[in-house]
mmCIF file of C-alpha atoms in Angstrom:
data_model
loop_
_atom_site.group_PDB
_atom_site.id
_atom_site.type_symbol
_atom_site.label_atom_id
_atom_site.label_comp_id
_atom_site.label_asym_id
_atom_site.label_seq_id
_atom_site.Cartn_x
_atom_site.Cartn_y
_atom_site.Cartn_z
ATOM 1 C CA MET A 71 87.913 148.303 133.487
ATOM 2 C CA LEU A 72 89.845 148.632 129.952
ATOM 3 C CA ILE A 73 87.599 147.269 126.553
ATOM 4 C CA ALA A 74 90.032 145.394 124.759
ATOM 5 C CA PRO A 75 90.254 147.240 121.456
ATOM 6 C CA ARG A 76 88.668 144.632 119.181
ATOM 7 C CA PRO A 77 91.106 142.585 116.877
ATOM 8 C CA ASP A 78 91.504 144.499 113.302
ATOM 9 C CA PRO A 79 89.752 142.543 110.670
ATOM 10 C CA ALA A 80 91.911 143.578 107.599
ATOM 11 C CA PRO A 81 94.910 141.160 108.146
ATOM 12 C CA ALA A 82 92.598 138.476 108.287
ATOM 13 C CA ALA A 83 90.733 139.028 104.850
ATOM 14 C CA HIS A 84 94.083 140.233 103.336
ATOM 15 C CA ASP A 85 95.411 136.652 104.190
ATOM 16 C CA ARG A 86 92.087 134.621 103.422
ATOM 17 C CA THR A 87 92.113 136.352 100.271
ATOM 18 C CA TYR A 88 95.617 136.233 99.135
ATOM 19 C CA ARG A 89 95.632 132.173 99.961
ATOM 20 C CA ALA A 90 92.277 131.495 98.182
ATOM 21 C CA LEU A 91 94.272 133.042 95.091
ATOM 22 C CA ARG A 92 97.156 131.271 95.588
ATOM 23 C CA THR A 93 95.140 128.337 95.935
ATOM 24 C CA ARG A 94 93.695 128.771 92.190
ATOM 25 C CA ILE A 95 96.830 130.057 90.300
ATOM 26 C CA MET A 96 98.685 127.016 91.472
ATOM 27 C CA HIS A 97 95.823 124.675 90.327
ATOM 28 C CA GLY A 98 95.754 126.321 87.445
ATOM 29 C CA GLU A 99 92.197 127.618 87.590
ATOM 30 C CA ILE A 100 92.923 131.050 85.991
ATOM 31 C CA ALA A 101 94.371 130.516 82.099
ATOM 32 C CA PRO A 102 97.933 132.403 81.567
ATOM 33 C CA GLY A 103 97.525 136.198 80.767
ATOM 34 C CA GLN A 104 94.025 136.402 82.349
ATOM 35 C CA ALA A 105 93.940 140.194 83.661
ATOM 36 C CA LEU A 106 92.281 140.165 87.694
ATOM 37 C CA THR A 107 90.923 143.597 89.031
ATOM 38 C CA LEU A 108 90.807 144.909 92.529
ATOM 39 C CA ARG A 109 87.565 145.872 91.934
ATOM 40 C CA GLY A 110 86.848 142.120 90.791
ATOM 41 C CA ILE A 111 88.971 140.267 93.722
ATOM 42 C CA ALA A 112 87.210 142.918 96.102
ATOM 43 C CA ALA A 113 83.602 141.637 95.256
ATOM 44 C CA GLU A 114 84.530 138.241 95.086
ATOM 45 C CA PHE A 115 85.967 137.637 98.152
ATOM 46 C CA SER A 116 83.548 140.424 99.848
ATOM 47 C CA VAL A 117 86.667 141.854 101.408
ATOM 48 C CA SER A 118 87.752 146.102 100.787
ATOM 49 C CA MET A 119 90.339 146.929 97.997
ATOM 50 C CA THR A 120 92.942 147.465 100.584
ATOM 51 C CA PRO A 121 93.104 143.248 101.109
ATOM 52 C CA ALA A 122 92.437 142.678 97.548
ATOM 53 C CA ARG A 123 95.619 145.210 96.883
ATOM 54 C CA GLU A 124 97.705 143.624 99.389
ATOM 55 C CA SER A 125 97.005 140.198 97.998
ATOM 56 C CA LEU A 126 97.616 141.137 94.336
ATOM 57 C CA ARG A 127 101.156 142.538 95.604
ATOM 58 C CA ARG A 128 101.950 139.704 97.731
ATOM 59 C CA LEU A 129 101.182 136.941 94.810
ATOM 60 C CA ALA A 130 103.217 139.480 92.074
ATOM 61 C CA ALA A 131 106.113 139.359 94.689
ATOM 62 C CA GLU A 132 105.843 135.571 94.783
ATOM 63 C CA GLY A 133 105.906 135.312 90.465
ATOM 64 C CA ALA A 134 102.330 134.327 90.347
ATOM 65 C CA LEU A 135 101.392 137.174 89.173
ATOM 66 C CA THR A 136 102.773 140.559 86.460
ATOM 67 C CA MET A 137 101.704 144.170 87.186
ATOM 68 C CA SER A 138 102.878 146.372 83.807
ATOM 69 C CA SER A 139 103.861 149.871 84.528
ATOM 70 C CA SER A 140 100.230 150.938 83.429
ATOM 71 C CA GLY A 141 98.951 149.209 86.482
ATOM 72 C CA ARG A 142 97.037 145.849 85.056
ATOM 73 C CA VAL A 143 97.333 143.147 86.712
ATOM 74 C CA SER A 144 97.838 139.491 85.205
ATOM 75 C CA THR A 145 98.561 135.941 85.161
ATOM 76 C CA PRO A 146 102.043 135.517 83.336
ATOM 77 C CA GLU A 147 102.067 134.052 79.852
ATOM 78 C CA LEU A 148 105.667 132.414 80.222
ATOM 79 C CA GLY A 149 108.418 132.049 77.244
ATOM 80 C CA ASN A 150 110.149 129.107 76.627
ATOM 81 C CA GLU A 151 113.487 129.962 78.293
ATOM 82 C CA ARG A 152 111.339 131.312 81.775
ATOM 83 C CA ILE A 153 109.752 127.327 81.378
ATOM 84 C CA GLU A 154 113.094 125.938 80.998
ATOM 85 C CA GLU A 155 114.353 127.565 83.762
ATOM 86 C CA LEU A 156 111.336 126.699 86.204
ATOM 87 C CA ALA A 157 111.645 123.074 84.912
ATOM 88 C CA ALA A 158 115.458 122.768 86.098
ATOM 89 C CA LEU A 159 114.236 124.226 88.799
ATOM 90 C CA ARG A 160 111.481 121.723 89.552
ATOM 91 C CA SER A 161 114.109 119.300 88.896
ATOM 92 C CA LEU A 162 116.794 120.202 91.482
ATOM 93 C CA LEU A 163 114.540 120.812 94.196
ATOM 94 C CA GLU A 164 112.085 117.795 93.945
ATOM 95 C CA VAL A 165 114.967 115.084 93.177
ATOM 96 C CA GLU A 166 116.893 116.241 96.191
ATOM 97 C CA LEU A 167 113.373 116.016 98.423
ATOM 98 C CA ALA A 168 112.315 112.251 97.120
ATOM 99 C CA SER A 169 115.786 111.560 97.736
ATOM 100 C CA ARG A 170 115.417 112.552 101.842
ATOM 101 C CA ALA A 171 112.162 111.609 102.071
ATOM 102 C CA LEU A 172 113.298 107.608 101.023
ATOM 103 C CA PRO A 173 114.868 106.735 104.145
ATOM 104 C CA ARG A 174 111.224 107.508 105.865
ATOM 105 C CA ALA A 175 109.153 106.238 103.115
ATOM 106 C CA HIS A 176 107.191 103.730 104.638
ATOM 107 C CA ILE A 177 103.875 101.201 103.812
ATOM 108 C CA ALA A 178 101.301 103.977 104.809
ATOM 109 C CA LEU A 179 102.826 106.817 102.620
ATOM 110 C CA ILE A 180 103.100 104.197 99.601
ATOM 111 C CA ASP A 181 99.336 103.217 100.371
ATOM 112 C CA ARG A 182 98.393 106.686 100.132
ATOM 113 C CA LEU A 183 100.519 107.598 97.131
ATOM 114 C CA GLN A 184 98.598 105.002 95.189
ATOM 115 C CA THR A 185 95.382 105.796 96.231
ATOM 116 C CA ILE A 186 96.112 109.453 94.982
ATOM 117 C CA ASN A 187 97.148 108.334 91.502
ATOM 118 C CA ALA A 188 94.206 106.405 91.548
ATOM 119 C CA ARG A 189 92.032 109.766 92.234
ATOM 120 C CA ILE A 190 94.092 111.337 89.548
ATOM 121 C CA ALA A 191 92.577 108.766 86.656
ATOM 122 C CA GLU A 192 89.395 109.561 87.436
ATOM 123 C CA ASP A 193 90.204 113.043 87.069
ATOM 124 C CA ILE A 194 91.360 112.350 83.627
ATOM 125 C CA ALA A 195 88.519 110.276 82.707
ATOM 126 C CA ARG A 196 86.150 113.238 84.055
ATOM 127 C CA HIS A 197 88.900 115.672 81.793
ATOM 128 C CA ASP A 198 89.253 117.848 84.734
ATOM 129 C CA ALA A 199 92.212 120.030 84.216
ATOM 130 C CA VAL A 200 92.353 121.844 87.289
ATOM 131 C CA GLY A 201 91.505 118.687 89.595
ATOM 132 C CA TYR A 202 94.390 117.001 87.624
ATOM 133 C CA ILE A 203 96.724 119.073 88.311
ATOM 134 C CA ARG A 204 95.781 119.647 92.132
ATOM 135 C CA ARG A 205 96.026 116.020 92.556
ATOM 136 C CA ASN A 206 99.241 115.595 90.669
ATOM 137 C CA LEU A 207 100.584 118.469 93.554
ATOM 138 C CA GLU A 208 98.981 116.359 96.009
ATOM 139 C CA PHE A 209 100.942 113.517 94.842
ATOM 140 C CA HIS A 210 104.654 115.491 95.020
ATOM 141 C CA ARG A 211 103.859 117.195 98.106
ATOM 142 C CA THR A 212 102.903 114.181 100.133
ATOM 143 C CA LEU A 213 105.941 112.622 99.300
ATOM 144 C CA TYR A 214 108.077 115.913 99.911
ATOM 145 C CA LEU A 215 106.349 116.028 103.024
ATOM 146 C CA ARG A 216 108.326 112.911 104.052
ATOM 147 C CA ALA A 217 111.504 114.750 103.754
ATOM 148 C CA GLN A 218 111.150 117.126 106.531
ATOM 149 C CA ALA A 219 112.762 119.971 104.733
ATOM 150 C CA PRO A 220 110.205 122.923 104.827
ATOM 151 C CA ALA A 221 112.237 125.720 103.129
ATOM 152 C CA MET A 222 112.853 123.612 100.470
ATOM 153 C CA LEU A 223 109.467 122.332 100.239
ATOM 154 C CA ALA A 224 108.332 126.136 99.950
ATOM 155 C CA MET A 225 110.342 127.045 97.409
ATOM 156 C CA ALA A 226 109.270 124.150 95.288
ATOM 157 C CA GLU A 227 105.913 125.477 96.195
ATOM 158 C CA THR A 228 106.482 128.440 94.476
ATOM 159 C CA VAL A 229 107.796 127.467 91.696
ATOM 160 C CA TRP A 230 104.777 125.360 91.418
ATOM 161 C CA LEU A 231 102.620 128.801 92.123
ATOM 162 C CA GLN A 232 104.706 129.810 89.255
ATOM 163 C CA LEU A 233 103.727 127.222 86.821
ATOM 164 C CA GLY A 234 100.385 127.140 87.772
ATOM 165 C CA PRO A 235 98.834 128.463 84.554
ATOM 166 C CA THR A 236 101.184 126.934 82.175
ATOM 167 C CA MET A 237 100.493 123.657 84.008
ATOM 168 C CA ARG A 238 96.688 123.730 82.549
ATOM 169 C CA ALA A 239 97.809 125.324 78.932
ATOM 170 C CA LEU A 240 99.745 121.863 79.096
ATOM 171 C CA TYR A 241 97.255 119.810 80.181
ATOM 172 C CA GLY A 242 95.052 120.988 76.762
ATOM 173 C CA ARG A 243 98.307 119.463 74.961
ATOM 174 C CA LEU A 244 98.685 116.580 76.446
ATOM 175 C CA ARG A 245 95.260 114.907 76.542
ATOM 176 C CA GLN A 246 96.604 112.628 79.083
ATOM 177 C CA LYS A 247 94.460 109.439 79.139
ATOM 178 C CA GLU A 248 96.021 107.545 82.273
ATOM 179 C CA PRO A 249 97.826 109.026 85.284
ATOM 180 C CA PRO A 250 101.449 110.165 84.787
ATOM 181 C CA HIS A 251 103.548 107.262 83.885
ATOM 182 C CA PHE A 252 106.282 108.306 86.035
ATOM 183 C CA HIS A 253 104.589 107.933 89.015
ATOM 184 C CA ARG A 254 104.297 104.424 88.781
ATOM 185 C CA LEU A 255 107.908 104.434 88.439
ATOM 186 C CA ILE A 256 108.167 106.590 91.651
ATOM 187 C CA ILE A 257 106.204 104.275 93.367
ATOM 188 C CA ALA A 258 107.740 101.231 92.524
ATOM 189 C CA ALA A 259 111.208 102.795 93.615
ATOM 190 C CA LEU A 260 110.243 103.724 96.612
ATOM 191 C CA LYS A 261 108.772 99.956 97.372
ATOM 192 C CA ALA A 262 112.487 99.046 96.563
ATOM 193 C CA GLY A 263 114.289 101.312 98.121
ATOM 194 C CA ASP A 264 115.864 102.143 95.283
ATOM 195 C CA GLU A 265 117.043 105.969 95.763
ATOM 196 C CA PRO A 266 118.907 106.045 91.977
ATOM 197 C CA GLY A 267 115.393 104.605 90.202
ATOM 198 C CA LEU A 268 113.864 107.668 92.365
ATOM 199 C CA ARG A 269 115.669 110.842 91.689
ATOM 200 C CA LEU A 270 115.811 109.574 87.671
ATOM 201 C CA ALA A 271 111.371 108.842 88.264
ATOM 202 C CA VAL A 272 110.867 111.788 89.989
ATOM 203 C CA ARG A 273 113.292 114.358 87.571
ATOM 204 C CA SER A 274 111.541 112.508 84.597
ATOM 205 C CA ASP A 275 108.300 113.231 86.020
ATOM 206 C CA VAL A 276 108.774 117.352 86.601
ATOM 207 C CA THR A 277 110.275 117.680 83.435
ATOM 208 C CA GLN A 278 109.125 115.819 80.174
ATOM 209 C CA GLY A 279 105.949 117.647 80.277
ATOM 210 C CA LEU A 280 107.185 120.823 80.335
ATOM 211 C CA ARG A 281 109.960 119.908 77.907
ATOM 212 C CA MET A 282 106.301 119.591 75.167
ATOM 213 C CA LEU A 283 105.929 123.254 75.537
ATOM 214 C CA VAL A 284 108.887 124.501 74.610
ATOM 215 C CA GLY A 285 109.780 121.836 71.910
#
């Protein structure tokens, strides 16, 4: 009788570590310029050095981390040109996603977006920067999923990933006291079936804050 080989745990460990780190970076839990070490990652996630190394390499390939010639790994500190480039990408991708989502928008979606926006207000009241960023991305992702354009959404998420630490810095500068004004305009445009209004509201929402960092 043949005994089936045990599955290699390394891929599962690598994927778990990668996804957890990716989420942290995207949600701004790690500040710009913060160094990450293999030993630190391996210890925190109870994995060997190999899954830790592969996770960091994969995130570096996505632009979420930078690796110096000396081997130092850290979250990126973005300059003005890079921020402007990523803001332009957000505008191009997310306006198109919202436009494609509009014909498939329904009352349940609009109700869901309003609920998320109310929770954003709670995050702001608690001064919870990570919660705010996470919920803000949830608002956008919930809308864009209706576009049924997975490749385009994946590209948008890669941009969010690269901007995560910078968005944390932006939150500290904004000192917001209420949910983003443009979220309400997005919801209103969805209710009215107003595509030009929706495109303008999304473009303004995803670029206005980032422009403050380069201003």
